[in-house]
PDB file of N, CA and C in Angstrom:
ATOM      1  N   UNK A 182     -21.182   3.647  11.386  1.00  0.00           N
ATOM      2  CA  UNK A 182     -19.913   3.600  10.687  1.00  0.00           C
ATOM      3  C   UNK A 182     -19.367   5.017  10.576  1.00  0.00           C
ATOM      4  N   UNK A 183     -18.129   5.193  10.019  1.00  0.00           N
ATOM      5  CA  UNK A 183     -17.403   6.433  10.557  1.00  0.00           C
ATOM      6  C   UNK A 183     -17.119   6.978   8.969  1.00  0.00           C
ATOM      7  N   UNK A 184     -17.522   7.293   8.587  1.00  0.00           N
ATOM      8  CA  UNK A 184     -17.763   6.846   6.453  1.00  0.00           C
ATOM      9  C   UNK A 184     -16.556   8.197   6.564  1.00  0.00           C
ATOM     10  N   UNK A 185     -17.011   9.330   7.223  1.00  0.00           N
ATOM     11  CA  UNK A 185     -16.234  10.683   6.985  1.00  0.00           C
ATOM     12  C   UNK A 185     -14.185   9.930   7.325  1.00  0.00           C
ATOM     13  N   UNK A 186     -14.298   8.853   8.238  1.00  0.00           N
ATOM     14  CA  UNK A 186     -12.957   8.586   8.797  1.00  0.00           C
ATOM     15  C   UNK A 186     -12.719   8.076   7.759  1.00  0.00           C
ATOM     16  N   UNK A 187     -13.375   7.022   7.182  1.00  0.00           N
ATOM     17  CA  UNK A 187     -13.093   5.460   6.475  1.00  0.00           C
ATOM     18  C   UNK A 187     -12.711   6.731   4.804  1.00  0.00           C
ATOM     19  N   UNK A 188     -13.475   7.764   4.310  1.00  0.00           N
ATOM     20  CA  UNK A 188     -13.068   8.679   3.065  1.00  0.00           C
ATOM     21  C   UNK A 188     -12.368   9.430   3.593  1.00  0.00           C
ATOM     22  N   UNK A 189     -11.492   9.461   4.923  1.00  0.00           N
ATOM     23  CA  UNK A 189     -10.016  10.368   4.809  1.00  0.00           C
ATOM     24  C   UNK A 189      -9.432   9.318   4.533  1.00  0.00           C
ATOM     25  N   UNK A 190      -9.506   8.158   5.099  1.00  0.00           N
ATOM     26  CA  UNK A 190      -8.624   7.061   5.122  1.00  0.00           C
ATOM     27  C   UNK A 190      -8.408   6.526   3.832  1.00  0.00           C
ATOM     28  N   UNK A 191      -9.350   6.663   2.870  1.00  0.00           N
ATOM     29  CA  UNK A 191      -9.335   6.243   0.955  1.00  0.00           C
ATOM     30  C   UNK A 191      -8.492   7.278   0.660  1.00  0.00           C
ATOM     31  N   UNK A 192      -8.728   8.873   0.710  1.00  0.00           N
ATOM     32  CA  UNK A 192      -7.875   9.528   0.414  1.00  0.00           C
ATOM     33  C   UNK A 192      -6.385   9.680   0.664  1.00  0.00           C
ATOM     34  N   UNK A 193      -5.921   8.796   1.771  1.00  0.00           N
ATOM     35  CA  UNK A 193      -5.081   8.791   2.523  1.00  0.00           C
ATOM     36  C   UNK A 193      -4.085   7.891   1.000  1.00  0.00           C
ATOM     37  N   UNK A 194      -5.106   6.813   1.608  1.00  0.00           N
ATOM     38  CA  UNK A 194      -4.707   5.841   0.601  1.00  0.00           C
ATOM     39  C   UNK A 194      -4.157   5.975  -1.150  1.00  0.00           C
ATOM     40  N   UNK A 195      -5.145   6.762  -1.699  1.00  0.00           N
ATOM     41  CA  UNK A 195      -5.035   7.110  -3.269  1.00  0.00           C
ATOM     42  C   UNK A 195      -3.700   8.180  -3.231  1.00  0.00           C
ATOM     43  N   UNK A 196      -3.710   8.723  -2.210  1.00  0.00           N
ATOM     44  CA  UNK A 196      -2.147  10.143  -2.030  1.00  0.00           C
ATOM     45  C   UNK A 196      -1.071   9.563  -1.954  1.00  0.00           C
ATOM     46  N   UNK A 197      -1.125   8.102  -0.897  1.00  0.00           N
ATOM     47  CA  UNK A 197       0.204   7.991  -0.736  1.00  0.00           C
ATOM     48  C   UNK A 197       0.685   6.562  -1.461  1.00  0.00           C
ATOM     49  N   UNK A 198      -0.653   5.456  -1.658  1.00  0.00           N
ATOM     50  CA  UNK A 198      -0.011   4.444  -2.032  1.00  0.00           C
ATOM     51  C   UNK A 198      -0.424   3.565  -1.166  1.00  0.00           C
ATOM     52  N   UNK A 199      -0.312   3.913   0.157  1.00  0.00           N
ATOM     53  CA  UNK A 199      -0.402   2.967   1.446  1.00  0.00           C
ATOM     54  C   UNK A 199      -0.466   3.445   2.023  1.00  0.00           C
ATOM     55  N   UNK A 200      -1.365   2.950   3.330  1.00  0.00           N
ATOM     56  CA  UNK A 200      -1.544   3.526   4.622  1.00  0.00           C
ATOM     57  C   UNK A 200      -1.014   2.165   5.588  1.00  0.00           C
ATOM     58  N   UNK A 201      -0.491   2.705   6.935  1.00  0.00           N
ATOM     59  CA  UNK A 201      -0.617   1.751   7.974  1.00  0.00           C
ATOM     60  C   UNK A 201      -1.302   2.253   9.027  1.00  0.00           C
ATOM     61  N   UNK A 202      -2.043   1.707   9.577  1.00  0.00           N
ATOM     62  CA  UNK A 202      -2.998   2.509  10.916  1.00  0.00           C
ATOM     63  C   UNK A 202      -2.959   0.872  11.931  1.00  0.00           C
ATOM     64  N   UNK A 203      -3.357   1.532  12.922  1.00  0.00           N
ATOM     65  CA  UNK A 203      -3.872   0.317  14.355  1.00  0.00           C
ATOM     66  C   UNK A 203      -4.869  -0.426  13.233  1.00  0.00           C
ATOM     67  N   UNK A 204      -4.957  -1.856  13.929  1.00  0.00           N
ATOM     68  CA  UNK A 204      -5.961  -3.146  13.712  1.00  0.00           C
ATOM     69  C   UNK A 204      -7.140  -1.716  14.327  1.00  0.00           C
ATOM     70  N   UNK A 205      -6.948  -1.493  15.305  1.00  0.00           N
ATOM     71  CA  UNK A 205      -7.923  -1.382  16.786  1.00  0.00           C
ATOM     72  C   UNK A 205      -8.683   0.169  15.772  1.00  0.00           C
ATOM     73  N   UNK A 206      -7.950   0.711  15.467  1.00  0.00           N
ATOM     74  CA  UNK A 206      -8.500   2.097  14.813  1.00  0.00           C
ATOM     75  C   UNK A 206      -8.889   1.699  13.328  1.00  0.00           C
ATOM     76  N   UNK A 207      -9.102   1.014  12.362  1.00  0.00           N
ATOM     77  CA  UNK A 207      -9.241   0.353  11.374  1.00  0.00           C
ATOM     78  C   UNK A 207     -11.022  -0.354  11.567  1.00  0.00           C
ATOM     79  N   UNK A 208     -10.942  -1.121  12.908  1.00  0.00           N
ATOM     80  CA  UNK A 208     -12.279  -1.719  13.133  1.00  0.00           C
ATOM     81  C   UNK A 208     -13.334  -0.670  13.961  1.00  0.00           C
ATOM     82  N   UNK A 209     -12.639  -0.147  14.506  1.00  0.00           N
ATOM     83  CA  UNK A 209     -13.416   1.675  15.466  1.00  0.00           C
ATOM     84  C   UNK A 209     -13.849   2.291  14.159  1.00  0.00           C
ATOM     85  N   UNK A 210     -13.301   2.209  12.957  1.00  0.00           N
ATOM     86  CA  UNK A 210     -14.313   3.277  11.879  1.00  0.00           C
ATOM     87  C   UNK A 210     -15.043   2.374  11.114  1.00  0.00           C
ATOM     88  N   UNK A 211     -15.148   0.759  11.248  1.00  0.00           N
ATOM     89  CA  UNK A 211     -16.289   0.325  10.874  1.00  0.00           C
ATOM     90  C   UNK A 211     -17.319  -0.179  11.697  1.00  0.00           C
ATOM     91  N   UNK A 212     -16.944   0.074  12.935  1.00  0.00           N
ATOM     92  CA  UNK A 212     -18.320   0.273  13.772  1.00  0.00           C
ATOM     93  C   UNK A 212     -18.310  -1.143  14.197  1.00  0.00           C
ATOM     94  N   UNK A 213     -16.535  -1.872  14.671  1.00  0.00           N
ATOM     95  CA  UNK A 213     -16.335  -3.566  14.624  1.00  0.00           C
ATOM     96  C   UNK A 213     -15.396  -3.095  16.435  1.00  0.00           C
ATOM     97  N   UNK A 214     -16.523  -4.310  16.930  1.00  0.00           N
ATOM     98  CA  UNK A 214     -15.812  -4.048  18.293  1.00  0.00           C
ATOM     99  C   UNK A 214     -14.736  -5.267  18.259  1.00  0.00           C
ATOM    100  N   UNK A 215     -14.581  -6.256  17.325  1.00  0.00           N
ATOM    101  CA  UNK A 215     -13.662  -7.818  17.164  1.00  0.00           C
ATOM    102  C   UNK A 215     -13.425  -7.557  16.125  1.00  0.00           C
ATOM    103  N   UNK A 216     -12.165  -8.541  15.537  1.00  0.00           N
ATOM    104  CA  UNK A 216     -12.050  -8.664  14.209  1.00  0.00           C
ATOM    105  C   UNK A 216     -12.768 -10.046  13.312  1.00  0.00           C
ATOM    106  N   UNK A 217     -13.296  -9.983  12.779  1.00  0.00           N
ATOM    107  CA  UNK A 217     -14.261 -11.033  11.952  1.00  0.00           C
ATOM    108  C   UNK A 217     -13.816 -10.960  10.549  1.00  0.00           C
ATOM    109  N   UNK A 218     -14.316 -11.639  10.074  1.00  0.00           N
ATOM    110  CA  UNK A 218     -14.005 -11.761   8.105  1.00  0.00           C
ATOM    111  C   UNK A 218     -15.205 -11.285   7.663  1.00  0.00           C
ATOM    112  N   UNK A 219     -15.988 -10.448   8.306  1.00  0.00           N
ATOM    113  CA  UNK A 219     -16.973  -9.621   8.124  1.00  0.00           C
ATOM    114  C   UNK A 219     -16.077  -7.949   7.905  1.00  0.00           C
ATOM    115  N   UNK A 220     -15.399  -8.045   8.518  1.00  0.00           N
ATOM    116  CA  UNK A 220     -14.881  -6.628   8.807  1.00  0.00           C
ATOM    117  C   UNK A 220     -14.258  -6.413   7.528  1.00  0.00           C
ATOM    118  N   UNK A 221     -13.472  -7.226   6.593  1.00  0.00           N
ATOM    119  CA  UNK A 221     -12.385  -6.693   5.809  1.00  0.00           C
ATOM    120  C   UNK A 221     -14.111  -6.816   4.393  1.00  0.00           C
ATOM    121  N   UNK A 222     -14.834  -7.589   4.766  1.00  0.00           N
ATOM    122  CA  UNK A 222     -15.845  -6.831   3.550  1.00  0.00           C
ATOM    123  C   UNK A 222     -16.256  -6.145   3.535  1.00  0.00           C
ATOM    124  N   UNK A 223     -16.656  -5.514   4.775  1.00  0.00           N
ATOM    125  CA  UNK A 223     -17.356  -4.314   4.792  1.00  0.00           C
ATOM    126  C   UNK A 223     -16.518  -3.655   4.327  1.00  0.00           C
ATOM    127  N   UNK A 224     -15.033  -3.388   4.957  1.00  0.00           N
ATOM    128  CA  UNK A 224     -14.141  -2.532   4.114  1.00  0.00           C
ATOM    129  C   UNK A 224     -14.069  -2.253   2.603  1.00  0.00           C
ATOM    130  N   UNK A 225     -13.778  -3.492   2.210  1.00  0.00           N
ATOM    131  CA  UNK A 225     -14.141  -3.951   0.454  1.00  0.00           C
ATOM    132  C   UNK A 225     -15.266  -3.140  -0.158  1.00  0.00           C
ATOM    133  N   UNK A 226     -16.385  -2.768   0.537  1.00  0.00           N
ATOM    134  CA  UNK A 226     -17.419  -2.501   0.490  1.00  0.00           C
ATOM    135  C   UNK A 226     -18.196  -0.904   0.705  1.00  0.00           C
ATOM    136  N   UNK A 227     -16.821  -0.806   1.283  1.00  0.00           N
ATOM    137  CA  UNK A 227     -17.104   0.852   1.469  1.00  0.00           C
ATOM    138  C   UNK A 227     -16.261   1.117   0.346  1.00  0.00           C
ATOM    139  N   UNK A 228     -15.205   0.794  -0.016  1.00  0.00           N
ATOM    140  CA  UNK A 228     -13.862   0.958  -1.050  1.00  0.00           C
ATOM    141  C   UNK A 228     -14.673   1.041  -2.446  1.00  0.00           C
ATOM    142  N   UNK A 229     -15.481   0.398  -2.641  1.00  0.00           N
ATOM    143  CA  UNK A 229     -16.011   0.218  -4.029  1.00  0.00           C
ATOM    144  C   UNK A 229     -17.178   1.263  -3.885  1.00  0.00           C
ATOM    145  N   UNK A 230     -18.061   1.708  -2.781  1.00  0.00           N
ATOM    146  CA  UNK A 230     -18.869   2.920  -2.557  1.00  0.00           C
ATOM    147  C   UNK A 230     -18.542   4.155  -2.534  1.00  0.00           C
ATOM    148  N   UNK A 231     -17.414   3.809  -2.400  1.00  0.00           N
ATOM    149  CA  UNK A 231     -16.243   5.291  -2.621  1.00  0.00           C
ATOM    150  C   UNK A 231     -15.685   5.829  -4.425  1.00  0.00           C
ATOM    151  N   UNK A 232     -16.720   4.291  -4.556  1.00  0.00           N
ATOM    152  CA  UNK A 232     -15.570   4.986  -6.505  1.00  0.00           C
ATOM    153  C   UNK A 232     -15.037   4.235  -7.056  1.00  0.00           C
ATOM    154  N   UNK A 233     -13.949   3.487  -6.195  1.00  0.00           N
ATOM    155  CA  UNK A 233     -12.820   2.409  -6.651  1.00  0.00           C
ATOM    156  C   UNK A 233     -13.347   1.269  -7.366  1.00  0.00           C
ATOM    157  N   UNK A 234     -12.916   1.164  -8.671  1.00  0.00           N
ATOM    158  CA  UNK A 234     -12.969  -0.655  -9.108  1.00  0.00           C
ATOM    159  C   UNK A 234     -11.435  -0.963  -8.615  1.00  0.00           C
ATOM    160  N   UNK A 235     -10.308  -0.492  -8.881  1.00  0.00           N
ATOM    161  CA  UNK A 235      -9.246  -1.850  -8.395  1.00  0.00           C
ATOM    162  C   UNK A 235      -9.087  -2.124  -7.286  1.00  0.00           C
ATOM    163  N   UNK A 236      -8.288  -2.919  -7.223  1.00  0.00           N
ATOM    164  CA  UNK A 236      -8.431  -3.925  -5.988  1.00  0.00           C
ATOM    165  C   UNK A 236      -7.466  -3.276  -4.768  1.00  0.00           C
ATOM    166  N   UNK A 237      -8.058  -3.192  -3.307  1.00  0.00           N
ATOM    167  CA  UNK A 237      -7.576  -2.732  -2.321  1.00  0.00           C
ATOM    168  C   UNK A 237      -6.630  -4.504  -1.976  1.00  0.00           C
ATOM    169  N   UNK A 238      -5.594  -3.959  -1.468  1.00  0.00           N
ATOM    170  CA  UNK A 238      -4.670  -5.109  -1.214  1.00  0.00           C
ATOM    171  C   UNK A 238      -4.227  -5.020   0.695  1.00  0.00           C
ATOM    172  N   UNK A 239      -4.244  -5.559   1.393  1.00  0.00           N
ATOM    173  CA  UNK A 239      -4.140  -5.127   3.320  1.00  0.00           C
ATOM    174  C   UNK A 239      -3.070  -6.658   3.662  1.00  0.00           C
ATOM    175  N   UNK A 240      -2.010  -6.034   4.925  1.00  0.00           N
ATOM    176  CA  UNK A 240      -1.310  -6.752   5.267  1.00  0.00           C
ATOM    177  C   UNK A 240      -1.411  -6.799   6.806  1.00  0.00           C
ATOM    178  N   UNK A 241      -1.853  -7.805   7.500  1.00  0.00           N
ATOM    179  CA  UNK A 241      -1.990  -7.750   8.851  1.00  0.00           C
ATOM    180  C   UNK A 241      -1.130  -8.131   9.508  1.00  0.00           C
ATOM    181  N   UNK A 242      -0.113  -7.340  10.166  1.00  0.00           N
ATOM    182  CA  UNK A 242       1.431  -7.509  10.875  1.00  0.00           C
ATOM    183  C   UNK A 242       0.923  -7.213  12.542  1.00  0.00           C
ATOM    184  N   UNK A 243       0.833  -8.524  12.976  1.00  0.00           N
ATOM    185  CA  UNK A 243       0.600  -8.059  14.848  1.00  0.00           C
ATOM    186  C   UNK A 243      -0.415  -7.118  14.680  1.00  0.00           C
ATOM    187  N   UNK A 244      -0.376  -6.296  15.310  1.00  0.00           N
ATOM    188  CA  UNK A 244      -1.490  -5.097  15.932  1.00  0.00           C
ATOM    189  C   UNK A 244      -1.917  -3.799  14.852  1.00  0.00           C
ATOM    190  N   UNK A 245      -1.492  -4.459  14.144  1.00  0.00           N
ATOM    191  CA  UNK A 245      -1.253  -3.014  12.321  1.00  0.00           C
ATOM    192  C   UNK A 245      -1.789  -3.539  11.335  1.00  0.00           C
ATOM    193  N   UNK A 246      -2.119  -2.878  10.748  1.00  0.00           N
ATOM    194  CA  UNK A 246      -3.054  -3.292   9.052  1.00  0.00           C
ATOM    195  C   UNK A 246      -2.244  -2.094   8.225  1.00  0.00           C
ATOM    196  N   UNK A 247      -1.804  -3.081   6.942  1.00  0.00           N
ATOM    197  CA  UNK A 247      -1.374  -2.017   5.781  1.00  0.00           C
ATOM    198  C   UNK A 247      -2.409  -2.281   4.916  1.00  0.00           C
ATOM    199  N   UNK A 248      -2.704  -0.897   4.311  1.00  0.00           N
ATOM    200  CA  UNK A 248      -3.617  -0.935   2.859  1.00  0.00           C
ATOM    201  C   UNK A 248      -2.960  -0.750   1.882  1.00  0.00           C
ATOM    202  N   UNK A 249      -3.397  -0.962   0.466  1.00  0.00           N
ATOM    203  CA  UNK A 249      -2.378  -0.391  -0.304  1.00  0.00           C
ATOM    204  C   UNK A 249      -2.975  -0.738  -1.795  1.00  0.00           C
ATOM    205  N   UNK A 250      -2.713   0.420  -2.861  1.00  0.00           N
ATOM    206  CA  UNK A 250      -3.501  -0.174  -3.458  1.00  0.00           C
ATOM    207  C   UNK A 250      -2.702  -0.421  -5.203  1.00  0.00           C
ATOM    208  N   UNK A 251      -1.538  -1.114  -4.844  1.00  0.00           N
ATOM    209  CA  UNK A 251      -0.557  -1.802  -5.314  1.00  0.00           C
ATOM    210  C   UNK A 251      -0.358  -3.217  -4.801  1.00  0.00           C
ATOM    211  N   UNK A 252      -0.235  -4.117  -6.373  1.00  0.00           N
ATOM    212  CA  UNK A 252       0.218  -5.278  -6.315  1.00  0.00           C
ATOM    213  C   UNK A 252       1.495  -5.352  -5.363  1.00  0.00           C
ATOM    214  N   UNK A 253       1.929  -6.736  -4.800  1.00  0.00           N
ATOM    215  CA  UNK A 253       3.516  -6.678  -4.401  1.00  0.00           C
ATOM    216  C   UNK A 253       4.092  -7.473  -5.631  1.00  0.00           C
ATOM    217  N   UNK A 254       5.256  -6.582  -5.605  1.00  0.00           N
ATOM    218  CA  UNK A 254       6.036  -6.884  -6.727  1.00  0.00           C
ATOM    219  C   UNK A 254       7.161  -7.756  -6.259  1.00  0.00           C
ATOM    220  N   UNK A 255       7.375  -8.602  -7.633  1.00  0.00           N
ATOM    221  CA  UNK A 255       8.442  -9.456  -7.563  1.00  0.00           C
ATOM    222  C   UNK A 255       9.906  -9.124  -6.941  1.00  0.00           C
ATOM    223  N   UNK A 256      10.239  -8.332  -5.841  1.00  0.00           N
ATOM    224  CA  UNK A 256      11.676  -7.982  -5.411  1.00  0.00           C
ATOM    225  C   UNK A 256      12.259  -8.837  -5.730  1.00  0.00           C
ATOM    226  N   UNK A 257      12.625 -10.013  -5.704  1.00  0.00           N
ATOM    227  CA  UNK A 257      13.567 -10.845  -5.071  1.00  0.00           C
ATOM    228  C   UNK A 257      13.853 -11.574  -6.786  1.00  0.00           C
ATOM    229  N   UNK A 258      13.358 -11.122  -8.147  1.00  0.00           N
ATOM    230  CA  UNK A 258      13.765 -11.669  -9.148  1.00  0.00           C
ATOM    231  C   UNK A 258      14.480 -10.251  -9.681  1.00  0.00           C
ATOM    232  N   UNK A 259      14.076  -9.167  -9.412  1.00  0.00           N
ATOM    233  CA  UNK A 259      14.429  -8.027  -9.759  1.00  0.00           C
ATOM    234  C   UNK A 259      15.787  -7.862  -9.721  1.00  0.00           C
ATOM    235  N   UNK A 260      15.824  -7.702  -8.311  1.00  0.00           N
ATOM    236  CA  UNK A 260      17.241  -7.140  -7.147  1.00  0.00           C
ATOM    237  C   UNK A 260      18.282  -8.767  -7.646  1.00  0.00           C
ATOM    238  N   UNK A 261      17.980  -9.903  -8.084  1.00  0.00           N
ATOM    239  CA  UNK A 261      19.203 -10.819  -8.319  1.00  0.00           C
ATOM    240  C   UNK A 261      19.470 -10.842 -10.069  1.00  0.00           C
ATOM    241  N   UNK A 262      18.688 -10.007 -10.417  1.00  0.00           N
ATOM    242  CA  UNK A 262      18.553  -9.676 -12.301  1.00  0.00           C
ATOM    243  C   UNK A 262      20.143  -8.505 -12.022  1.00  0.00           C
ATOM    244  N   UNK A 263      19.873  -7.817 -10.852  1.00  0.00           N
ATOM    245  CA  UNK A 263      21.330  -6.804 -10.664  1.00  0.00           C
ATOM    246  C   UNK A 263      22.394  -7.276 -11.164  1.00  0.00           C
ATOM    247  N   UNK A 264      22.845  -8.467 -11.072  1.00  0.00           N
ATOM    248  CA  UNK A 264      24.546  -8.972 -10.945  1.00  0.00           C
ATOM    249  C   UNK A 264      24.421  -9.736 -12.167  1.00  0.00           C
ATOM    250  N   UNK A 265      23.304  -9.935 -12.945  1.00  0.00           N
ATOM    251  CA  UNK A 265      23.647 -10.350 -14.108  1.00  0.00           C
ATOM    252  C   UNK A 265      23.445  -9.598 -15.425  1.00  0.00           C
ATOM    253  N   UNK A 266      24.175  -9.794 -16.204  1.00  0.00           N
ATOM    254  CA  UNK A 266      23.764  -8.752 -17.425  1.00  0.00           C
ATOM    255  C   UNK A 266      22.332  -8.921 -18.437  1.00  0.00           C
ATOM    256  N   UNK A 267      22.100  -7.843 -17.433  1.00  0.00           N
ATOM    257  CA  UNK A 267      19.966  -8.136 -18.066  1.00  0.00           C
ATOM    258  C   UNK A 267      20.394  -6.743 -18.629  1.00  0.00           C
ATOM    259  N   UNK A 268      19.274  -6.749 -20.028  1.00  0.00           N
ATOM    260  CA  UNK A 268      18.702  -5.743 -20.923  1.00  0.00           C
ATOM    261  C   UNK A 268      17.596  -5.097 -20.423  1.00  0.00           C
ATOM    262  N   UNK A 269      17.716  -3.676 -20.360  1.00  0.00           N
ATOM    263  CA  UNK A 269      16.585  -3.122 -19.446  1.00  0.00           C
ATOM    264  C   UNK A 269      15.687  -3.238 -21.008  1.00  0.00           C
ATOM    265  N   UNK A 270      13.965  -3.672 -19.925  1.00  0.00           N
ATOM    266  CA  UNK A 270      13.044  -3.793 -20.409  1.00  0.00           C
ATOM    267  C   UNK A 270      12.865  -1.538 -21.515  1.00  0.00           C
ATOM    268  N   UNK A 271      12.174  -2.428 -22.778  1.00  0.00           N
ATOM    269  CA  UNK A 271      12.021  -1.122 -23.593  1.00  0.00           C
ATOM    270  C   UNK A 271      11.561  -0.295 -23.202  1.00  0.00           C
ATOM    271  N   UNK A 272      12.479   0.960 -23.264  1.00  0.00           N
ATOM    272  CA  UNK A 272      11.030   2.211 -22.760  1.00  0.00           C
ATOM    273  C   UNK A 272      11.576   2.818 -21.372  1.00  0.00           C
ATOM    274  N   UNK A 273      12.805   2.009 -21.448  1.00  0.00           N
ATOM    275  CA  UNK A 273      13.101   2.202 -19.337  1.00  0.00           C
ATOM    276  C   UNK A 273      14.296   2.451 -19.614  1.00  0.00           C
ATOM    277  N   UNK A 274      15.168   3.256 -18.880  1.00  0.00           N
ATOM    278  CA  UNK A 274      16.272   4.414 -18.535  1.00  0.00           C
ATOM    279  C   UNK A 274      17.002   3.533 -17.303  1.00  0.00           C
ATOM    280  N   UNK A 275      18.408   3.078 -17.438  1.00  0.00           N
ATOM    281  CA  UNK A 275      19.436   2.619 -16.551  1.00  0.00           C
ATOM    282  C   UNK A 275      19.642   4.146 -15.689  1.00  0.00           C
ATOM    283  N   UNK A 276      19.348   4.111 -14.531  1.00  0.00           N
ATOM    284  CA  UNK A 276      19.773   5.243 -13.898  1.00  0.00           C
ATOM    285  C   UNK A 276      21.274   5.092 -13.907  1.00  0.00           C
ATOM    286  N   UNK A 277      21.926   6.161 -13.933  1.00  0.00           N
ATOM    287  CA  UNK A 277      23.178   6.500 -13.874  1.00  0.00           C
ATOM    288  C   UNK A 277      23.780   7.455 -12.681  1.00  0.00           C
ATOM    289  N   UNK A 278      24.874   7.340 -11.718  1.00  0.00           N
ATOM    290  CA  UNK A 278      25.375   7.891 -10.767  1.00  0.00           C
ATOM    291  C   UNK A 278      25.318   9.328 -11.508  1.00  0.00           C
ATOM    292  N   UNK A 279      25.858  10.722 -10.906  1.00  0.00           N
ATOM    293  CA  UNK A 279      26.354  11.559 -11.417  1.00  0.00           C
ATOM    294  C   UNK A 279      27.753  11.719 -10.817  1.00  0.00           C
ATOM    295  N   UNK A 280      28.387  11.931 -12.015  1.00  0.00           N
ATOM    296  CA  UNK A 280      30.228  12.321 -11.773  1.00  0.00           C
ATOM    297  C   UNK A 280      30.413  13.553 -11.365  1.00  0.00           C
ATOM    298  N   UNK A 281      31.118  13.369 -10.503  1.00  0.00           N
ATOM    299  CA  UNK A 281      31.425  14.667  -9.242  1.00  0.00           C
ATOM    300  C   UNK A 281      32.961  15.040  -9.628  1.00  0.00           C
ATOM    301  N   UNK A 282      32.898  16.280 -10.148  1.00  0.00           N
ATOM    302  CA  UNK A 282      34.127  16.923 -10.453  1.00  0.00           C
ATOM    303  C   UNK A 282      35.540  16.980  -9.044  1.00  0.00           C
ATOM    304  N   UNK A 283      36.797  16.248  -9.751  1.00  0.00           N
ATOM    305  CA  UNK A 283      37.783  16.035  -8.641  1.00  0.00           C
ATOM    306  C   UNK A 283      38.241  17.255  -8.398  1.00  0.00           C
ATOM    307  N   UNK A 284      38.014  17.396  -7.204  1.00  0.00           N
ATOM    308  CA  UNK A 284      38.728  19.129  -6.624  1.00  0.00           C
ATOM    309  C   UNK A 284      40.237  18.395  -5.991  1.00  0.00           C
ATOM    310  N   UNK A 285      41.444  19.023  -6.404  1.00  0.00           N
ATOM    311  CA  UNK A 285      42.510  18.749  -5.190  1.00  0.00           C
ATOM    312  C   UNK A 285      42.585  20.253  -4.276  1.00  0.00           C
ATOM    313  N   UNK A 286      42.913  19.493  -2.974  1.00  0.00           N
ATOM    314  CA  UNK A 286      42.853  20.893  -2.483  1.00  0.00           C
ATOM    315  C   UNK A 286      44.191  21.228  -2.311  1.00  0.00           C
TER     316      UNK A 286
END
């Protein structure tokens, strides 16, 4: 196993939020010449040998694996809460445009 690849690849992970890498380079650092339902435990498995209790979350799109180690969030109740008059939850700040002083020239 490629433990030094698989702990850049955690670090990768904890820095940015998410990683996307190849299926093909994903199973090359666990030492997986196929993909099996063996493979994403071992992953699981190095993740928690690394430190981590929460939960690693992966999205397999064609030939790519996302990691990530964020829930997916509800978009689609959020973004239609826009057009109606919702009370921002306590504690939370309505971003506001900034007003740009009118120059005539």
């Amino acid at each position: 196993m490629k433990t030094i690849a698989l702990h850049s690849l955690f670090l990768d992970l904890l820095a940015y939020g998410s990683v996307r890498l190849k299926k093909s380079k994903l199973l090359w650092m666990l030492d997986r010449a196929h993909e099996t339902p063996t493979a994403w435990d071992l992953l699981l498995m190095e993740w928690r040998e690394f430190g981590q209790s929460r939960p690693l979350f992966g999205l397999n799109w064609n030939d790519e694996i996302t990691l990530t180690v964020g829930e997916a969030a509800d978009i689609a109740e959020r973004w239609s809460a826009r057009g109606r008059n919702v009370t921002p939850e306590v504690g939370t700040t309505v971003p506001r445009a900034p007003f740009l002083p009118h120059v005539v020239a």
